[in-house]
mmCIF file of C-alpha atoms and ligand atoms in Angstrom:
data_model
loop_
_atom_site.group_PDB
_atom_site.id
_atom_site.type_symbol
_atom_site.label_atom_id
_atom_site.label_comp_id
_atom_site.label_asym_id
_atom_site.label_seq_id
_atom_site.Cartn_x
_atom_site.Cartn_y
_atom_site.Cartn_z
ATOM 1 C CA UNK A 1 11.632 -21.749 17.625
ATOM 2 C CA UNK A 2 8.078 -20.642 18.400
ATOM 3 C CA UNK A 3 7.406 -16.915 18.217
ATOM 4 C CA UNK A 4 4.276 -14.831 18.498
ATOM 5 C CA UNK A 5 3.314 -11.584 16.832
ATOM 6 C CA UNK A 6 0.358 -9.640 15.518
ATOM 7 C CA UNK A 7 -0.242 -9.597 11.783
ATOM 8 C CA UNK A 8 -2.627 -8.293 9.139
ATOM 9 C CA UNK A 9 -3.136 -10.651 6.191
ATOM 10 C CA UNK A 10 -2.086 -8.831 3.004
ATOM 11 C CA UNK A 11 -2.529 -11.725 0.595
ATOM 12 C CA UNK A 12 -2.545 -15.490 0.299
ATOM 13 C CA UNK A 13 -1.244 -17.752 -2.453
ATOM 14 C CA UNK A 14 -2.159 -21.381 -3.019
ATOM 15 C CA UNK A 15 0.648 -23.816 -2.405
ATOM 16 C CA UNK A 16 0.136 -27.373 -3.574
ATOM 17 C CA UNK A 17 -3.285 -28.949 -3.128
ATOM 18 C CA UNK A 18 -4.324 -27.689 0.252
ATOM 19 C CA UNK A 19 -1.660 -25.362 1.643
ATOM 20 C CA UNK A 20 -1.234 -21.588 1.585
ATOM 21 C CA UNK A 21 1.544 -19.038 1.694
ATOM 22 C CA UNK A 22 0.276 -16.050 3.681
ATOM 23 C CA UNK A 23 1.831 -12.598 3.413
ATOM 24 C CA UNK A 24 1.442 -10.582 6.608
ATOM 25 C CA UNK A 25 2.208 -7.071 7.684
ATOM 26 C CA UNK A 26 3.362 -7.759 11.239
ATOM 27 C CA UNK A 27 3.792 -5.476 14.215
ATOM 28 C CA UNK A 28 7.434 -6.315 14.870
ATOM 29 C CA UNK A 29 8.885 -8.002 11.752
ATOM 30 C CA UNK A 30 7.475 -5.910 8.918
ATOM 31 C CA UNK A 31 6.179 -7.806 5.886
ATOM 32 C CA UNK A 32 6.716 -11.554 6.152
ATOM 33 C CA UNK A 33 5.590 -14.720 4.395
ATOM 34 C CA UNK A 34 4.440 -17.704 6.389
ATOM 35 C CA UNK A 35 3.237 -21.167 5.539
ATOM 36 C CA UNK A 36 -0.187 -22.540 6.541
ATOM 37 C CA UNK A 37 -0.657 -26.305 6.439
ATOM 38 C CA UNK A 38 -4.012 -27.462 5.012
ATOM 39 C CA UNK A 39 -6.083 -24.359 5.821
ATOM 40 C CA UNK A 40 -8.278 -25.064 2.787
ATOM 41 C CA UNK A 41 -9.557 -28.340 4.171
ATOM 42 C CA UNK A 42 -12.979 -28.166 5.721
ATOM 43 C CA UNK A 43 -13.010 -27.756 9.483
ATOM 44 C CA UNK A 44 -9.473 -26.452 9.424
ATOM 45 C CA UNK A 45 -8.423 -25.000 12.751
ATOM 46 C CA UNK A 46 -7.580 -21.766 10.964
ATOM 47 C CA UNK A 47 -11.246 -21.053 10.180
ATOM 48 C CA UNK A 48 -11.488 -17.630 8.524
ATOM 49 C CA UNK A 49 -8.363 -16.229 10.206
ATOM 50 C CA UNK A 50 -6.375 -16.234 6.925
ATOM 51 C CA UNK A 51 -8.837 -14.102 4.948
ATOM 52 C CA UNK A 52 -7.281 -10.934 3.451
ATOM 53 C CA UNK A 53 -7.124 -7.951 5.862
ATOM 54 C CA UNK A 54 -7.755 -10.105 8.951
ATOM 55 C CA UNK A 55 -5.891 -8.805 11.980
ATOM 56 C CA UNK A 56 -4.832 -11.739 14.124
ATOM 57 C CA UNK A 57 -2.497 -12.823 16.859
ATOM 58 C CA UNK A 58 -0.309 -15.460 15.231
ATOM 59 C CA UNK A 59 2.159 -18.084 16.406
ATOM 60 C CA UNK A 60 4.969 -19.031 14.047
ATOM 61 C CA UNK A 61 7.267 -22.009 14.132
ATOM 62 C CA UNK A 62 10.642 -22.023 12.420
ATOM 63 C CA UNK A 63 13.808 -20.055 11.865
ATOM 64 C CA UNK A 64 13.424 -16.373 11.107
ATOM 65 C CA UNK A 65 15.234 -16.563 7.756
ATOM 66 C CA UNK A 66 13.292 -19.541 6.420
ATOM 67 C CA UNK A 67 9.552 -19.713 5.689
ATOM 68 C CA UNK A 68 7.976 -20.057 9.138
ATOM 69 C CA UNK A 69 4.892 -22.176 9.671
ATOM 70 C CA UNK A 70 1.736 -20.726 11.187
ATOM 71 C CA UNK A 71 0.737 -22.898 14.128
ATOM 72 C CA UNK A 72 -2.073 -20.698 15.407
ATOM 73 C CA UNK A 73 -4.000 -17.600 14.312
ATOM 74 C CA UNK A 74 -6.536 -15.959 16.634
ATOM 75 C CA UNK A 75 -8.659 -13.239 15.092
ATOM 76 C CA UNK A 76 -8.502 -9.821 16.766
ATOM 77 C CA UNK A 77 -10.493 -8.054 14.038
ATOM 78 C CA UNK A 78 -11.770 -9.812 10.915
ATOM 79 C CA UNK A 79 -12.470 -6.579 8.949
ATOM 80 C CA UNK A 80 -15.171 -8.616 7.224
ATOM 81 C CA UNK A 81 -17.161 -5.394 6.627
ATOM 82 C CA UNK A 82 -14.404 -4.163 4.306
ATOM 83 C CA UNK A 83 -14.288 -7.444 2.358
ATOM 84 C CA UNK A 84 -18.089 -7.411 2.024
ATOM 85 C CA UNK A 85 -18.169 -3.937 0.470
ATOM 86 C CA UNK A 86 -16.876 -4.009 -3.098
ATOM 87 C CA UNK A 87 -15.589 -0.404 -3.214
ATOM 88 C CA UNK A 88 -13.973 -0.645 0.213
ATOM 89 C CA UNK A 89 -12.285 -3.907 -0.644
ATOM 90 C CA UNK A 90 -10.966 -2.649 -4.002
ATOM 91 C CA UNK A 91 -9.540 0.449 -2.342
ATOM 92 C CA UNK A 92 -8.039 -1.485 0.566
ATOM 93 C CA UNK A 93 -6.511 -3.889 -1.978
ATOM 94 C CA UNK A 94 -4.827 -0.942 -3.635
ATOM 95 C CA UNK A 95 -3.231 0.008 -0.319
ATOM 96 C CA UNK A 96 -2.104 -3.594 0.105
ATOM 97 C CA UNK A 97 -0.555 -3.576 -3.376
ATOM 98 C CA UNK A 98 1.307 -0.384 -2.529
ATOM 99 C CA UNK A 99 2.683 -1.962 0.648
ATOM 100 C CA UNK A 100 3.745 -5.190 -1.042
ATOM 101 C CA UNK A 101 5.325 -3.435 -4.033
ATOM 102 C CA UNK A 102 7.087 -0.601 -2.249
ATOM 103 C CA UNK A 103 8.158 -2.027 1.116
ATOM 104 C CA UNK A 104 10.963 -4.595 1.298
ATOM 105 C CA UNK A 105 10.215 -7.722 3.332
ATOM 106 C CA UNK A 106 11.460 -8.232 6.866
ATOM 107 C CA UNK A 107 12.031 -4.593 7.845
ATOM 108 C CA UNK A 108 10.366 -3.980 11.223
ATOM 109 C CA UNK A 109 8.169 -0.871 11.280
ATOM 110 C CA UNK A 110 5.816 -0.655 14.274
ATOM 111 C CA UNK A 111 4.503 2.749 13.212
ATOM 112 C CA UNK A 112 3.518 1.513 9.770
ATOM 113 C CA UNK A 113 1.653 -1.418 11.303
ATOM 114 C CA UNK A 114 -0.260 0.841 13.718
ATOM 115 C CA UNK A 115 -0.937 3.292 10.916
ATOM 116 C CA UNK A 116 -2.312 0.647 8.530
ATOM 117 C CA UNK A 117 -4.493 -0.808 11.276
ATOM 118 C CA UNK A 118 -5.806 2.687 11.971
ATOM 119 C CA UNK A 119 -6.684 3.196 8.293
ATOM 120 C CA UNK A 120 -8.550 -0.138 8.165
ATOM 121 C CA UNK A 121 -10.536 0.870 11.252
ATOM 122 C CA UNK A 122 -11.466 4.181 9.643
ATOM 123 C CA UNK A 123 -12.548 2.539 6.395
ATOM 124 C CA UNK A 124 -14.618 0.069 8.401
ATOM 125 C CA UNK A 125 -16.371 2.676 10.533
ATOM 126 C CA UNK A 126 -16.862 5.611 8.130
ATOM 127 C CA UNK A 127 -20.195 6.398 6.527
ATOM 128 C CA UNK A 128 -20.551 5.915 2.775
ATOM 129 C CA UNK A 129 -21.023 9.647 2.066
ATOM 130 C CA UNK A 130 -17.380 10.456 2.980
ATOM 131 C CA UNK A 131 -15.878 7.229 1.666
ATOM 132 C CA UNK A 132 -14.547 8.453 -1.669
ATOM 133 C CA UNK A 133 -12.488 11.184 -0.035
ATOM 134 C CA UNK A 134 -11.371 8.839 2.739
ATOM 135 C CA UNK A 135 -10.030 6.257 0.266
ATOM 136 C CA UNK A 136 -8.014 8.948 -1.453
ATOM 137 C CA UNK A 137 -6.738 10.324 1.859
ATOM 138 C CA UNK A 138 -5.725 6.790 2.868
ATOM 139 C CA UNK A 139 -3.644 6.415 -0.315
ATOM 140 C CA UNK A 140 -1.995 9.793 0.163
ATOM 141 C CA UNK A 141 -1.186 9.141 3.803
ATOM 142 C CA UNK A 142 0.169 5.675 3.123
ATOM 143 C CA UNK A 143 2.450 7.036 0.384
ATOM 144 C CA UNK A 144 3.580 9.744 2.806
ATOM 145 C CA UNK A 145 4.230 7.210 5.575
ATOM 146 C CA UNK A 146 6.460 5.092 3.337
ATOM 147 C CA UNK A 147 8.223 8.041 1.713
ATOM 148 C CA UNK A 148 6.739 7.847 -1.796
ATOM 149 C CA UNK A 149 4.216 10.707 -1.751
ATOM 150 C CA UNK A 150 4.261 13.018 -4.771
ATOM 151 C CA UNK A 151 5.276 16.601 -4.098
ATOM 152 C CA UNK A 152 2.605 19.092 -5.118
ATOM 153 C CA UNK A 153 3.593 22.154 -3.118
ATOM 154 C CA UNK A 154 5.947 24.185 -5.283
ATOM 155 C CA UNK A 155 8.656 23.147 -7.731
ATOM 156 C CA UNK A 156 10.538 20.104 -6.435
ATOM 157 C CA UNK A 157 13.862 21.578 -7.495
ATOM 158 C CA UNK A 158 13.690 25.278 -6.631
ATOM 159 C CA UNK A 159 10.458 25.732 -4.649
ATOM 160 C CA UNK A 160 8.891 28.223 -7.067
ATOM 161 C CA UNK A 161 5.094 28.082 -7.262
ATOM 162 C CA UNK A 162 3.946 25.696 -10.000
ATOM 163 C CA UNK A 163 0.811 23.849 -11.093
ATOM 164 C CA UNK A 164 2.447 21.392 -13.496
ATOM 165 C CA UNK A 165 2.941 17.913 -12.064
ATOM 166 C CA UNK A 166 5.517 15.668 -13.775
ATOM 167 C CA UNK A 167 4.798 11.973 -12.988
ATOM 168 C CA UNK A 168 8.277 10.978 -14.156
ATOM 169 C CA UNK A 169 9.802 13.234 -11.514
ATOM 170 C CA UNK A 170 7.119 12.678 -8.836
ATOM 171 C CA UNK A 171 6.820 16.430 -8.286
ATOM 172 C CA UNK A 172 5.551 19.711 -9.662
ATOM 173 C CA UNK A 173 8.230 21.595 -11.588
ATOM 174 C CA UNK A 174 8.407 25.250 -12.584
ATOM 175 C CA UNK A 175 8.853 26.188 -16.243
ATOM 176 C CA UNK A 176 12.543 26.854 -15.788
ATOM 177 C CA UNK A 177 13.395 23.544 -14.060
ATOM 178 C CA UNK A 178 11.091 21.614 -16.438
ATOM 179 C CA UNK A 179 13.201 22.808 -19.367
ATOM 180 C CA UNK A 180 16.344 21.195 -17.928
ATOM 181 C CA UNK A 181 17.483 18.093 -19.850
ATOM 182 C CA UNK A 182 16.142 15.508 -17.355
ATOM 183 C CA UNK A 183 12.532 16.782 -17.474
ATOM 184 C CA UNK A 184 12.430 18.377 -20.898
ATOM 185 C CA UNK A 185 9.590 17.156 -23.127
ATOM 186 C CA UNK A 186 8.226 14.820 -20.402
ATOM 187 C CA UNK A 187 4.419 14.634 -19.982
ATOM 188 C CA UNK A 188 2.861 16.694 -17.193
ATOM 189 C CA UNK A 189 -0.547 17.219 -15.626
ATOM 190 C CA UNK A 190 -1.857 20.736 -14.995
ATOM 191 C CA UNK A 191 -3.441 20.813 -11.537
ATOM 192 C CA UNK A 192 -5.306 23.584 -9.692
ATOM 193 C CA UNK A 193 -5.090 25.139 -6.249
ATOM 194 C CA UNK A 194 -8.083 23.193 -4.917
ATOM 195 C CA UNK A 195 -6.241 19.926 -5.610
ATOM 196 C CA UNK A 196 -3.113 21.195 -3.841
ATOM 197 C CA UNK A 197 -5.191 22.472 -0.920
ATOM 198 C CA UNK A 198 -7.005 19.151 -0.426
ATOM 199 C CA UNK A 199 -3.790 17.163 -0.887
ATOM 200 C CA UNK A 200 -1.876 19.239 1.676
ATOM 201 C CA UNK A 201 -4.655 18.958 4.254
ATOM 202 C CA UNK A 202 -4.963 15.217 3.644
ATOM 203 C CA UNK A 203 -1.384 14.878 4.842
ATOM 204 C CA UNK A 204 -1.364 17.474 7.605
ATOM 205 C CA UNK A 205 -4.719 16.915 9.312
ATOM 206 C CA UNK A 206 -5.152 13.967 11.675
ATOM 207 C CA UNK A 207 -7.093 11.246 9.851
ATOM 208 C CA UNK A 208 -9.875 11.265 12.469
ATOM 209 C CA UNK A 209 -10.918 14.794 11.485
ATOM 210 C CA UNK A 210 -10.304 14.352 7.771
ATOM 211 C CA UNK A 211 -14.057 13.918 7.196
ATOM 212 C CA UNK A 212 -14.261 17.714 7.704
ATOM 213 C CA UNK A 213 -12.467 18.102 4.384
ATOM 214 C CA UNK A 214 -15.203 18.489 1.820
ATOM 215 C CA UNK A 215 -13.566 18.314 -1.604
ATOM 216 C CA UNK A 216 -15.777 18.742 -4.657
ATOM 217 C CA UNK A 217 -16.109 15.772 -7.040
ATOM 218 C CA UNK A 218 -13.812 17.376 -9.661
ATOM 219 C CA UNK A 219 -11.012 17.735 -7.110
ATOM 220 C CA UNK A 220 -11.350 14.073 -6.143
ATOM 221 C CA UNK A 221 -11.335 12.942 -9.777
ATOM 222 C CA UNK A 222 -8.314 15.080 -10.653
ATOM 223 C CA UNK A 223 -6.279 14.033 -7.642
ATOM 224 C CA UNK A 224 -7.202 10.392 -8.016
ATOM 225 C CA UNK A 225 -6.034 10.486 -11.668
ATOM 226 C CA UNK A 226 -2.791 12.146 -10.639
ATOM 227 C CA UNK A 227 -2.116 9.548 -7.935
ATOM 228 C CA UNK A 228 -2.829 6.723 -10.380
ATOM 229 C CA UNK A 229 -0.277 8.128 -12.818
ATOM 230 C CA UNK A 230 2.202 8.585 -9.982
ATOM 231 C CA UNK A 231 1.657 4.984 -8.830
ATOM 232 C CA UNK A 232 1.849 3.565 -12.334
ATOM 233 C CA UNK A 233 5.176 5.273 -12.741
ATOM 234 C CA UNK A 234 6.454 4.157 -9.320
ATOM 235 C CA UNK A 235 5.328 0.560 -9.701
ATOM 236 C CA UNK A 236 6.404 0.079 -13.310
ATOM 237 C CA UNK A 237 9.760 1.578 -12.456
ATOM 238 C CA UNK A 238 9.958 -0.928 -9.656
ATOM 239 C CA UNK A 239 8.994 -3.793 -11.946
ATOM 240 C CA UNK A 240 11.391 -2.693 -14.635
ATOM 241 C CA UNK A 241 14.191 -2.519 -12.113
ATOM 242 C CA UNK A 242 13.450 -5.994 -10.737
ATOM 243 C CA UNK A 243 13.290 -7.370 -14.291
ATOM 244 C CA UNK A 244 16.644 -5.819 -14.964
ATOM 245 C CA UNK A 245 18.012 -7.356 -11.789
ATOM 246 C CA UNK A 246 16.699 -10.790 -12.775
ATOM 247 C CA UNK A 247 18.223 -10.449 -16.250
ATOM 248 C CA UNK A 248 21.628 -9.511 -14.931
ATOM 249 C CA UNK A 249 21.758 -12.296 -12.344
ATOM 250 C CA UNK A 250 20.487 -15.031 -14.690
ATOM 251 C CA UNK A 251 23.222 -17.603 -15.405
ATOM 252 C CA UNK A 252 24.698 -17.272 -18.862
ATOM 253 C CA UNK A 253 23.922 -20.093 -21.333
ATOM 254 C CA UNK A 254 26.817 -22.494 -21.699
ATOM 255 C CA UNK A 255 28.533 -22.426 -25.108
ATOM 256 C CA UNK A 256 28.232 -25.572 -27.273
HETATM 257 ZN ZN1 ZN B 301 11.961 25.142 -10.354
#
């Protein structure tokens, strides 16, 4: 069956000598993998349409459950400017990693697609002087959109004001709740009100006016460190859980 959709290339993996497996975020099927025959040969009809971050109209052949084959990919926006700028590309790659690691495949989410496209357009068109803040805002908003944003506004258990963020819990906790068995003795990061203020506005303000937020460099550094710790915890937890799953489903060795 031939179907058409819009997709943004998240990553590609080599397959055999000349073929590729392309991971897309699509407008109507969520994250999917598709197969591209011989795109690495010179004068391939795919041209540069399979480069990471390319937004294209794609035609797929095959059953929905199996690995569909890409029969055509017409570029809508190449986002070449992002790939050509080292900092932009590194930061966009981080967003891609978050999507791939935290979103299950094949779950349609039109809003997420529109949102990610919007972020790429903002990264592409923003001036360099506001870029550092924008990259951080993009991370925060993506985490919010997929339900994994850390909570920094008050204790996550009782709401009391607190400045101690516990990466293991993904939230700030007050002294009382932090002394409960589950959080007791766990590492925390002391934040300040400027970080909370910038974080809250990053989520609440529309992204197109977020360049009016003018955080100082210390705020950016602190918040970026906090998000990295949050992500490390989220992603390693994810990895650990998938390792565990693999270990429990592995066939048992046969006795001699
Ligand atoms: Zn509390």
